[in-house]
PDB file of C-alpha atoms in Angstrom:
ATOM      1  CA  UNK A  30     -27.045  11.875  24.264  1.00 61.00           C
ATOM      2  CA  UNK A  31     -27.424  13.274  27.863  1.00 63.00           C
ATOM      3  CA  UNK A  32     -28.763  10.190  30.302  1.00 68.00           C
ATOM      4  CA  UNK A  33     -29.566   9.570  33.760  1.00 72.00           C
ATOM      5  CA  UNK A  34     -27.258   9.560  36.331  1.00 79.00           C
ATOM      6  CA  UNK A  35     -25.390  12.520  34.807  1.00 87.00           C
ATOM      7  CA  UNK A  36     -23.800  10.716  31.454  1.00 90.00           C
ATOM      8  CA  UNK A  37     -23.362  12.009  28.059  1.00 91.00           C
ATOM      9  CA  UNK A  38     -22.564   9.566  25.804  1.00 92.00           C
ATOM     10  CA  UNK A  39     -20.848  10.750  22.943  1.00 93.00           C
ATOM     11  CA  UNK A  40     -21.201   8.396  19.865  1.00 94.00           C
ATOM     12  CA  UNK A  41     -18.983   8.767  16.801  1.00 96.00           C
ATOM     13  CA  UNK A  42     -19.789   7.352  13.512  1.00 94.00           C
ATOM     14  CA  UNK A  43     -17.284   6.577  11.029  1.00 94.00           C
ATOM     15  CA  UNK A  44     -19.433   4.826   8.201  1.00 89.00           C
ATOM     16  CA  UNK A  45     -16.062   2.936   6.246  1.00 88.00           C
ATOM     17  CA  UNK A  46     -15.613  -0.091   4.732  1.00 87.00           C
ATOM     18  CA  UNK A  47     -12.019   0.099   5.883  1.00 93.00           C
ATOM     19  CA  UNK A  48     -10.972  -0.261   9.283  1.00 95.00           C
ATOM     20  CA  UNK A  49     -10.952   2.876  11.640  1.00 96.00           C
ATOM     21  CA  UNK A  50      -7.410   4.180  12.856  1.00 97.00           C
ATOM     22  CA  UNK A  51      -6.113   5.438  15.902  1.00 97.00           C
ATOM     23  CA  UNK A  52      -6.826   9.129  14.286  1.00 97.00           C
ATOM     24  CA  UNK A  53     -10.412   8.756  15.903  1.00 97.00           C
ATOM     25  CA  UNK A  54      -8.807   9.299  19.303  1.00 98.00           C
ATOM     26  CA  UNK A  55      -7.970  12.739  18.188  1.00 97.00           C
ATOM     27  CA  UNK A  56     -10.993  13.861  16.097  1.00 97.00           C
ATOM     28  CA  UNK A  57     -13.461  12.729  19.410  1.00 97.00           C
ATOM     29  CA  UNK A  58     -11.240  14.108  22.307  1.00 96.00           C
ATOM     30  CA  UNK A  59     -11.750  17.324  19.958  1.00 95.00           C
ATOM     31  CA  UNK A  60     -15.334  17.006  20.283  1.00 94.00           C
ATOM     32  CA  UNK A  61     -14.989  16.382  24.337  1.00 92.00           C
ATOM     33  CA  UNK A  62     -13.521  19.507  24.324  1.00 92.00           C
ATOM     34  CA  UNK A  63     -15.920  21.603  22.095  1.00 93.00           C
ATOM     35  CA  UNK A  64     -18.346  19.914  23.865  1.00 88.00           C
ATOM     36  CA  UNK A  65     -17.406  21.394  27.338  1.00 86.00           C
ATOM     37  CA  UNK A  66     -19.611  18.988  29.383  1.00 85.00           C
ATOM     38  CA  UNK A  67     -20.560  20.086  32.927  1.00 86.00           C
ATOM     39  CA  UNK A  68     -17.810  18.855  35.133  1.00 87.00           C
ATOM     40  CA  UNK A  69     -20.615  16.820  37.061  1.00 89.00           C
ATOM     41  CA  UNK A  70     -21.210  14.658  34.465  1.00 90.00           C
ATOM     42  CA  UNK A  71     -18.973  11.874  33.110  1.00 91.00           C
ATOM     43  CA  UNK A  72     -18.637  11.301  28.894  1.00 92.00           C
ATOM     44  CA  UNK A  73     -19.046   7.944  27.955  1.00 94.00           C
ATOM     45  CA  UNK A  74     -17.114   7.532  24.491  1.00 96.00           C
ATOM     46  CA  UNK A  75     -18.866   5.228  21.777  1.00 96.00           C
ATOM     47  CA  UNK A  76     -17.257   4.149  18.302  1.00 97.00           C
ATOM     48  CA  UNK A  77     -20.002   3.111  15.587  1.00 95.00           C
ATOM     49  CA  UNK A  78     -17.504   1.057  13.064  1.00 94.00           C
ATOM     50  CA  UNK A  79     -18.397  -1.212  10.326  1.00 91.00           C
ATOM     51  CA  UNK A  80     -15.919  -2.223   8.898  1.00 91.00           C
ATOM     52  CA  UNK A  81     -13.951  -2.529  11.921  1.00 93.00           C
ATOM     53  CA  UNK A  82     -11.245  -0.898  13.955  1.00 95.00           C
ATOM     54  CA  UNK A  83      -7.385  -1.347  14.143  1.00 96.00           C
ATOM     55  CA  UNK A  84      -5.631  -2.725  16.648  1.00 97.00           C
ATOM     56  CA  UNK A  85      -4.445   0.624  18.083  1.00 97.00           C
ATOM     57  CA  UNK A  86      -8.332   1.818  18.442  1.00 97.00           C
ATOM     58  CA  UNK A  87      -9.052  -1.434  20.593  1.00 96.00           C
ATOM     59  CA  UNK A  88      -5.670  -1.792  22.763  1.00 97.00           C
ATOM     60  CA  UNK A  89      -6.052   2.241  23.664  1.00 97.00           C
ATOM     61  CA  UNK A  90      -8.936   1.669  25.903  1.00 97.00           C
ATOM     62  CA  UNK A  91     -10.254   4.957  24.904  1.00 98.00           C
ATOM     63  CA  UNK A  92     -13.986   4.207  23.908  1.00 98.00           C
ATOM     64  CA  UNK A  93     -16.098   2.313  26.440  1.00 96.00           C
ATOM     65  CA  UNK A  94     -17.560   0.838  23.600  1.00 95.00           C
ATOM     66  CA  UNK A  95     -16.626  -0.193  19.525  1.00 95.00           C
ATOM     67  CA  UNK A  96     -19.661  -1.779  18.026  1.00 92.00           C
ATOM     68  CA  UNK A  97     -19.541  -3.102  14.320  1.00 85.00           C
ATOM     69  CA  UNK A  98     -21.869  -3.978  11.969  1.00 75.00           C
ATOM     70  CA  UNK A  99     -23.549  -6.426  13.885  1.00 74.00           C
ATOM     71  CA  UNK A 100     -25.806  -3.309  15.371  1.00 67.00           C
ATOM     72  CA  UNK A 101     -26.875  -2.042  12.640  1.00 62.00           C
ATOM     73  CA  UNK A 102     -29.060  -5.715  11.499  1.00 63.00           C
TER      74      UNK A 102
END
């Protein structure tokens, strides 16, 4: 999603009832790179998870945002 101010966000989906690993990091800095973003605009990183993320996902830092399920009601 390209917005103003010269942001993509980026959001990745992992539709589990399980909680989501730190092998996310990998799979979306893949997708940063395939991407190949302008280098004038910043990539904000968003993790759609409903059933949750590990600890590892949420002490990273990585994503500037992990939203559960309580987005999608």
């Amino acid at each position: 999603v390209r917005r103003r101010g010269d942001v993509l966000t980026l959001l990745e989906r992992k539709l589990s009832a399980r909680p989501v690993g730190t092998s996310v990091l990998d799979e979306v800095r893949r997708k940063i790179r395939v991407l190949k973003a302008p280098s004038t605009h910043a990539v904000e990183r968003v993790l759609l998870a409903p059933g949750g993320v590990t600890s590892g996902v949420v002490n990273s830092g990585f994503f500037h945002r992990i939203a559960g399920i309580e987005v999608l009601f």
